[in-house]
Each structure stands twice: as structure tokens, then as C-alpha cells.
Tab-separated table of N, CA, C and O in Angstrom:
chain	number	residue	atom	x	y	z
I	11	MET	N	107.303	71.452	93.185
I	11	MET	CA	107.629	72.192	94.388
I	11	MET	C	109.077	72.673	94.376
I	11	MET	O	109.380	73.689	94.970
I	12	SER	N	109.948	71.934	93.722
I	12	SER	CA	111.345	72.369	93.702
I	12	SER	C	111.507	73.653	92.892
I	12	SER	O	112.350	74.480	93.212
I	13	LEU	N	110.685	73.824	91.867
I	13	LEU	CA	110.736	75.061	91.086
I	13	LEU	C	110.306	76.247	91.948
I	13	LEU	O	110.877	77.328	91.867
I	14	TRP	N	109.298	76.036	92.800
I	14	TRP	CA	108.852	77.085	93.708
I	14	TRP	C	109.999	77.517	94.634
I	14	TRP	O	110.210	78.703	94.865
I	15	GLY	N	110.741	76.549	95.163
I	15	GLY	CA	111.861	76.872	96.043
I	15	GLY	C	112.963	77.626	95.325
I	15	GLY	O	113.551	78.563	95.872
I	16	ALA	N	113.243	77.225	94.085
I	16	ALA	CA	114.284	77.905	93.319
I	16	ALA	C	113.880	79.339	92.997
I	16	ALA	O	114.680	80.269	93.115
I	17	VAL	N	112.629	79.526	92.602
I	17	VAL	CA	112.149	80.867	92.284
I	17	VAL	C	112.135	81.737	93.539
I	17	VAL	O	112.504	82.910	93.503
I	18	ASP	N	111.734	81.162	94.663
I	18	ASP	CA	111.723	81.916	95.916
I	18	ASP	C	113.139	82.320	96.325
I	18	ASP	O	113.356	83.441	96.794
I	19	ALA	N	114.097	81.440	96.134
I	19	ALA	CA	115.484	81.763	96.472
I	19	ALA	C	116.012	82.902	95.603
I	19	ALA	O	116.671	83.827	96.099
I	20	VAL	N	115.705	82.863	94.317
I	20	VAL	CA	116.140	83.944	93.422
I	20	VAL	C	115.457	85.247	93.809
I	20	VAL	O	116.092	86.303	93.864
I	21	TRP	N	114.156	85.181	94.093
I	21	TRP	CA	113.412	86.380	94.484
I	21	TRP	C	113.993	86.995	95.743
I	21	TRP	O	114.216	88.212	95.810
I	22	GLN	N	114.251	86.183	96.763
I	22	GLN	CA	114.784	86.688	98.027
I	22	GLN	C	116.162	87.318	97.834
I	22	GLN	O	116.451	88.381	98.388
I	23	SER	N	117.010	86.669	97.052
I	23	SER	CA	118.354	87.219	96.851
I	23	SER	C	118.314	88.525	96.070
I	23	SER	O	119.073	89.455	96.363
I	24	GLN	N	117.404	88.631	95.090
I	24	GLN	CA	117.312	89.864	94.316
I	24	GLN	C	116.774	91.012	95.162
I	24	GLN	O	117.288	92.131	95.095
I	25	VAL	N	115.749	90.742	95.953
I	25	VAL	CA	115.178	91.799	96.795
I	25	VAL	C	116.202	92.272	97.817
I	25	VAL	O	116.387	93.479	98.025
I	26	GLN	N	116.897	91.345	98.442
I	26	GLN	CA	117.903	91.755	99.423
I	26	GLN	C	119.076	92.457	98.754
I	26	GLN	O	119.652	93.392	99.323
I	27	GLY	N	119.432	92.055	97.546
I	27	GLY	CA	120.489	92.751	96.812
I	27	GLY	C	120.104	94.178	96.483
I	27	GLY	O	120.923	95.104	96.598
I	28	ILE	N	118.850	94.384	96.087
I	28	ILE	CA	118.375	95.743	95.800
I	28	ILE	C	118.360	96.573	97.072
I	28	ILE	O	118.767	97.740	97.070
I	29	LEU	N	117.903	95.979	98.173
I	29	LEU	CA	117.883	96.712	99.438
I	29	LEU	C	119.282	97.131	99.866
I	29	LEU	O	119.507	98.264	100.269
I	30	VAL	N	120.220	96.220	99.782
I	30	VAL	CA	121.579	96.511	100.236
I	30	VAL	C	122.254	97.522	99.318
I	30	VAL	O	122.986	98.395	99.777
I	31	SER	N	121.990	97.452	98.023
I	31	SER	CA	122.667	98.361	97.099
I	31	SER	C	122.072	99.759	97.112
I	31	SER	O	122.775	100.729	96.848
I	32	SER	N	120.775	99.894	97.415
I	32	SER	CA	120.156	101.205	97.306
I	32	SER	C	119.933	101.905	98.637
I	32	SER	O	119.713	103.107	98.653
I	33	ALA	N	119.971	101.200	99.739
I	33	ALA	CA	119.680	101.823	101.027
I	33	ALA	C	120.930	102.470	101.606
I	33	ALA	O	122.031	101.936	101.497
I	34	ALA	N	120.733	103.629	102.224
I	34	ALA	CA	121.857	104.308	102.866
I	34	ALA	C	122.275	103.550	104.128
I	34	ALA	O	123.458	103.362	104.376
I	35	ARG	N	121.284	103.132	104.891
I	35	ARG	CA	121.561	102.328	106.081
I	35	ARG	C	121.101	100.907	105.780
I	35	ARG	O	119.911	100.618	105.727
I	36	LYS	N	122.045	100.023	105.561
I	36	LYS	CA	121.746	98.696	105.041
I	36	LYS	C	121.090	97.775	106.069
I	36	LYS	O	120.117	97.096	105.763
I	37	GLU	N	121.612	97.732	107.269
I	37	GLU	CA	121.080	96.794	108.263
I	37	GLU	C	119.634	97.090	108.632
I	37	GLU	O	118.819	96.161	108.661
I	38	PRO	N	119.252	98.347	108.907
I	38	PRO	CA	117.838	98.590	109.211
I	38	PRO	C	116.908	98.273	108.040
I	38	PRO	O	115.771	97.847	108.253
I	39	ALA	N	117.387	98.458	106.812
I	39	ALA	CA	116.549	98.150	105.651
I	39	ALA	C	116.269	96.653	105.567
I	39	ALA	O	115.133	96.240	105.327
I	40	VAL	N	117.279	95.834	105.772
I	40	VAL	CA	117.101	94.388	105.729
I	40	VAL	C	116.246	93.919	106.896
I	40	VAL	O	115.374	93.057	106.737
I	41	ILE	N	116.450	94.498	108.074
I	41	ILE	CA	115.656	94.128	109.239
I	41	ILE	C	114.190	94.484	109.015
I	41	ILE	O	113.291	93.679	109.303
I	42	CYS	N	113.924	95.657	108.486
I	42	CYS	CA	112.550	96.067	108.209
I	42	CYS	C	111.907	95.143	107.176
I	42	CYS	O	110.732	94.771	107.303
I	43	TYR	N	112.662	94.751	106.166
I	43	TYR	CA	112.156	93.824	105.155
I	43	TYR	C	111.774	92.486	105.783
I	43	TYR	O	110.705	91.942	105.510
I	44	ARG	N	112.638	91.967	106.634
I	44	ARG	CA	112.349	90.672	107.271
I	44	ARG	C	111.166	90.764	108.233
I	44	ARG	O	110.369	89.835	108.336
I	45	VAL	N	111.037	91.901	108.948
I	45	VAL	CA	109.897	92.085	109.851
I	45	VAL	C	108.599	92.153	109.054
I	45	VAL	O	107.598	91.516	109.412
I	46	CYS	N	108.604	92.907	107.962
I	46	CYS	CA	107.407	92.991	107.118
I	46	CYS	C	107.059	91.636	106.519
I	46	CYS	O	105.881	91.278	106.402
I	47	GLN	N	108.060	90.872	106.155
I	47	GLN	CA	107.827	89.529	105.625
I	47	GLN	C	107.196	88.637	106.699
I	47	GLN	O	106.255	87.894	106.424
I	48	GLY	N	107.684	88.727	107.924
I	48	GLY	CA	107.116	87.936	109.014
I	48	GLY	C	105.694	88.336	109.351
I	48	GLY	O	104.835	87.482	109.593
I	49	VAL	N	105.425	89.637	109.353
I	49	VAL	CA	104.065	90.110	109.620
I	49	VAL	C	103.117	89.630	108.526
I	49	VAL	O	101.992	89.196	108.796
I	50	GLY	N	103.582	89.678	107.290
I	50	GLY	CA	102.762	89.188	106.181
I	50	GLY	C	102.449	87.706	106.308
I	50	GLY	O	101.314	87.277	106.050
I	51	LEU	N	103.430	86.922	106.711
I	51	LEU	CA	103.182	85.494	106.908
I	51	LEU	C	102.186	85.241	108.030
I	51	LEU	O	101.318	84.357	107.925
I	52	CYS	N	102.278	86.009	109.109
I	52	CYS	CA	101.323	85.867	110.218
I	52	CYS	C	99.906	86.242	109.780
I	52	CYS	O	98.941	85.564	110.132
I	53	VAL	N	99.786	87.312	109.013
I	53	VAL	CA	98.467	87.732	108.528
I	53	VAL	C	97.857	86.652	107.645
I	53	VAL	O	96.673	86.310	107.769
I	54	VAL	N	98.657	86.092	106.742
I	54	VAL	CA	98.153	85.031	105.857
I	54	VAL	C	97.768	83.799	106.672
I	54	VAL	O	96.721	83.183	106.421
I	55	PHE	N	98.572	83.448	107.646
I	55	PHE	CA	98.284	82.264	108.456
I	55	PHE	C	96.981	82.432	109.234
I	55	PHE	O	96.119	81.552	109.223
I	56	PHE	N	96.820	83.572	109.904
I	56	PHE	CA	95.629	83.762	110.720
I	56	PHE	C	94.392	84.091	109.890
I	56	PHE	O	93.271	83.845	110.328
I	57	SER	N	94.571	84.653	108.692
I	57	SER	CA	93.403	84.918	107.851
I	57	SER	C	92.902	83.659	107.155
I	57	SER	O	91.778	83.641	106.657
I	58	SER	N	93.697	82.613	107.117
I	58	SER	CA	93.260	81.381	106.459
I	58	SER	C	92.110	80.729	107.216
I	58	SER	O	91.352	79.951	106.629
I	59	ILE	N	91.960	81.057	108.478
I	59	ILE	CA	90.853	80.510	109.261
I	59	ILE	C	89.540	81.159	108.833
I	59	ILE	O	88.511	80.499	108.737
I	60	VAL	N	89.568	82.457	108.545
I	60	VAL	CA	88.349	83.224	108.304
I	60	VAL	C	88.023	83.356	106.820
I	60	VAL	O	86.867	83.199	106.423
I	61	LEU	N	89.010	83.632	105.981
I	61	LEU	CA	88.766	83.957	104.576
I	61	LEU	C	88.807	82.721	103.692
I	61	LEU	O	89.580	81.792	103.931
I	62	SER	N	88.012	82.759	102.641
I	62	SER	CA	88.068	81.673	101.664
I	62	SER	C	89.204	81.942	100.679
I	62	SER	O	89.813	83.015	100.673
I	63	LEU	N	89.462	80.966	99.832
I	63	LEU	CA	90.572	81.069	98.877
I	63	LEU	C	90.361	82.211	97.895
I	63	LEU	O	91.305	82.917	97.543
I	64	LEU	N	89.136	82.425	97.456
I	64	LEU	CA	88.852	83.499	96.501
I	64	LEU	C	89.203	84.864	97.087
I	64	LEU	O	89.839	85.687	96.423
I	65	TYR	N	88.819	85.109	98.329
I	65	TYR	CA	89.134	86.393	98.959
I	65	TYR	C	90.635	86.570	99.164
I	65	TYR	O	91.167	87.667	99.006
I	66	LYS	N	91.314	85.494	99.497
I	66	LYS	CA	92.769	85.606	99.686
I	66	LYS	C	93.472	85.895	98.367
I	66	LYS	O	94.399	86.713	98.325
I	67	VAL	N	93.021	85.270	97.282
I	67	VAL	CA	93.624	85.522	95.973
I	67	VAL	C	93.366	86.957	95.542
I	67	VAL	O	94.260	87.636	95.015
I	68	CYS	N	92.150	87.455	95.773
I	68	CYS	CA	91.842	88.853	95.445
I	68	CYS	C	92.685	89.813	96.278
I	68	CYS	O	93.180	90.822	95.763
I	69	LEU	N	92.864	89.517	97.539
I	69	LEU	CA	93.667	90.363	98.414
I	69	LEU	C	95.131	90.370	97.986
I	69	LEU	O	95.765	91.433	97.908
I	70	ILE	N	95.661	89.212	97.672
I	70	ILE	CA	97.053	89.131	97.230
I	70	ILE	C	97.234	89.814	95.878
I	70	ILE	O	98.223	90.511	95.649
I	71	GLY	N	96.270	89.633	94.975
I	71	GLY	CA	96.346	90.291	93.670
I	71	GLY	C	96.298	91.797	93.783
I	71	GLY	O	97.055	92.507	93.104
I	72	SER	N	95.422	92.318	94.639
I	72	SER	CA	95.350	93.768	94.806
I	72	SER	C	96.622	94.307	95.469
I	72	SER	O	97.092	95.401	95.128
I	73	THR	N	97.186	93.551	96.392
I	73	THR	CA	98.453	93.955	96.994
I	73	THR	C	99.567	93.984	95.955
I	73	THR	O	100.405	94.897	95.948
I	74	LEU	N	99.565	93.021	95.058
I	74	LEU	CA	100.562	92.994	93.980
I	74	LEU	C	100.417	94.203	93.075
I	74	LEU	O	101.406	94.857	92.732
I	75	VAL	N	99.188	94.532	92.692
I	75	VAL	CA	98.960	95.686	91.824
I	75	VAL	C	99.392	96.975	92.512
I	75	VAL	O	100.055	97.832	91.906
I	76	LEU	N	99.040	97.132	93.788
I	76	LEU	CA	99.464	98.324	94.528
I	76	LEU	C	100.979	98.398	94.660
I	76	LEU	O	101.572	99.479	94.580
I	77	GLY	N	101.629	97.262	94.845
I	77	GLY	CA	103.085	97.242	94.927
I	77	GLY	C	103.748	97.651	93.629
I	77	GLY	O	104.724	98.406	93.614
I	78	VAL	N	103.213	97.170	92.508
I	78	VAL	CA	103.768	97.535	91.200
I	78	VAL	C	103.556	99.016	90.932
I	78	VAL	O	104.462	99.706	90.437
I	79	ILE	N	102.379	99.525	91.267
I	79	ILE	CA	102.121	100.959	91.083
I	79	ILE	C	103.064	101.788	91.960
I	79	ILE	O	103.634	102.782	91.507
I	80	GLY	N	103.251	101.369	93.204
I	80	GLY	CA	104.180	102.075	94.083
I	80	GLY	C	105.602	102.047	93.562
I	80	GLY	O	106.322	103.041	93.620
I	81	TYR	N	106.016	100.903	93.016
I	81	TYR	CA	107.356	100.792	92.440
I	81	TYR	C	107.511	101.723	91.248
I	81	TYR	O	108.538	102.398	91.102
I	82	LEU	N	106.501	101.763	90.387
I	82	LEU	CA	106.586	102.637	89.214
I	82	LEU	C	106.624	104.108	89.612
I	82	LEU	O	107.383	104.890	89.031
I	83	VAL	N	105.834	104.494	90.605
I	83	VAL	CA	105.862	105.877	91.085
I	83	VAL	C	107.239	106.211	91.646
I	83	VAL	O	107.786	107.289	91.388
I	84	MET	N	107.813	105.284	92.396
I	84	MET	CA	109.141	105.505	92.964
I	84	MET	C	110.191	105.634	91.867
I	84	MET	O	111.056	106.509	91.918
I	85	GLU	N	110.128	104.788	90.847
I	85	GLU	CA	111.099	104.855	89.759
I	85	GLU	C	110.981	106.160	88.984
I	85	GLU	O	111.988	106.780	88.637
I	86	VAL	N	109.760	106.591	88.709
I	86	VAL	CA	109.570	107.828	87.953
I	86	VAL	C	110.011	109.032	88.766
I	86	VAL	O	110.640	109.954	88.241
I	87	SER	N	109.718	109.038	90.059
I	87	SER	CA	110.098	110.204	90.869
I	87	SER	C	111.596	110.259	91.132
I	87	SER	O	112.148	111.348	91.292
I	88	ASN	N	112.274	109.128	91.159
I	88	ASN	CA	113.720	109.132	91.413
I	88	ASN	C	114.548	109.288	90.148
I	88	ASN	O	115.698	109.683	90.216
I	89	ASN	N	113.994	108.972	88.990
I	89	ASN	CA	114.720	109.062	87.720
I	89	ASN	C	113.921	109.897	86.731
I	89	ASN	O	113.236	109.355	85.868
I	90	PRO	N	114.000	111.221	86.829
I	90	PRO	CA	113.231	112.049	85.888
I	90	PRO	C	113.755	111.891	84.471
I	90	PRO	O	114.940	111.642	84.243
I	91	VAL	N	112.865	112.022	83.531
I	91	VAL	CA	113.223	111.886	82.119
I	91	VAL	C	113.910	113.163	81.665
I	91	VAL	O	113.422	114.264	81.888
I	92	THR	N	115.064	113.008	81.036
I	92	THR	CA	115.781	114.157	80.504
I	92	THR	C	115.682	114.135	78.985
I	92	THR	O	115.786	113.066	78.369
I	93	PRO	N	115.442	115.283	78.369
I	93	PRO	CA	115.336	115.287	76.907
I	93	PRO	C	116.669	114.958	76.259
I	93	PRO	O	117.731	115.361	76.724
I	94	GLN	N	116.607	114.174	75.207
I	94	GLN	CA	117.815	113.800	74.474
I	94	GLN	C	117.872	114.572	73.173
I	94	GLN	O	116.873	115.080	72.672
I	95	GLU	N	119.070	114.612	72.620
I	95	GLU	CA	119.250	115.318	71.344
I	95	GLU	C	118.545	114.551	70.229
I	95	GLU	O	118.521	113.328	70.217
I	96	ASN	N	117.993	115.306	69.305
I	96	ASN	CA	117.407	114.666	68.123
I	96	ASN	C	118.514	114.404	67.134
I	96	ASN	O	119.181	115.314	66.666
I	97	ARG	N	118.724	113.164	66.812
I	97	ARG	CA	119.762	112.806	65.866
I	97	ARG	C	119.111	112.135	64.658
I	97	ARG	O	118.098	111.455	64.789
I	98	ALA	N	119.725	112.329	63.533
I	98	ALA	CA	119.209	111.699	62.312
I	98	ALA	C	119.323	110.191	62.422
I	98	ALA	O	118.407	109.442	62.087
I	99	PHE	N	120.469	109.719	62.877
I	99	PHE	CA	120.694	108.295	63.064
I	99	PHE	C	121.218	108.081	64.464
I	99	PHE	O	122.274	108.560	64.827
I	100	SER	N	120.468	107.387	65.273
I	100	SER	CA	120.963	107.101	66.606
I	100	SER	C	121.349	105.631	66.676
I	100	SER	O	120.636	104.769	66.214
I	101	VAL	N	122.518	105.429	67.216
I	101	VAL	CA	123.054	104.072	67.272
I	101	VAL	C	123.105	103.613	68.706
I	101	VAL	O	123.377	104.297	69.608
């Protein structure tokens, strides 16, 4: 369990660091992140009454896949690929 806490602490600090470094308005970005985190916790808590573990794992896995796809789309749209010079030896 201590490893879970350490990983969660690193994850939270990295996400908040990315939000603060990339957002134009820092405070609303962090507030929105915390609100979304709270809503997610409430959904998981109240869905535990109705859904079995298999459905929750499938739901979390699909959310993870959609999040990764959204991140990749955002990265590609914000950082277009520029052609580089063809060099005989690139160092």
C-alpha cells in the first residue's frame, strides 16, 4: 500500500505541474482538475453499489484508452511535424 501512495503522490504532482506550466490561467485549471477528480470519486463510490468489479474495470480501462487517445490527438495537433534536412550523418 505504501507503493500505491508514493505512485499517487508522484502522479498528482506531475499532473498539477503540467497544468500549471501549460495553462494560461493557472488557478481555474487546477480548480477544474480537482472538481473533475472529486466527481470521478463520487461516480466510483456510488457505482460500486450497482456495478460488479468486471464492469468497473472495463469502464476504467476504456476511460484510460480514451484519455490516451485524447492526449495523443492534443500532442499531434499542438506540435506539427516539421520536415528536417536530410543529412548524411546526423549526430
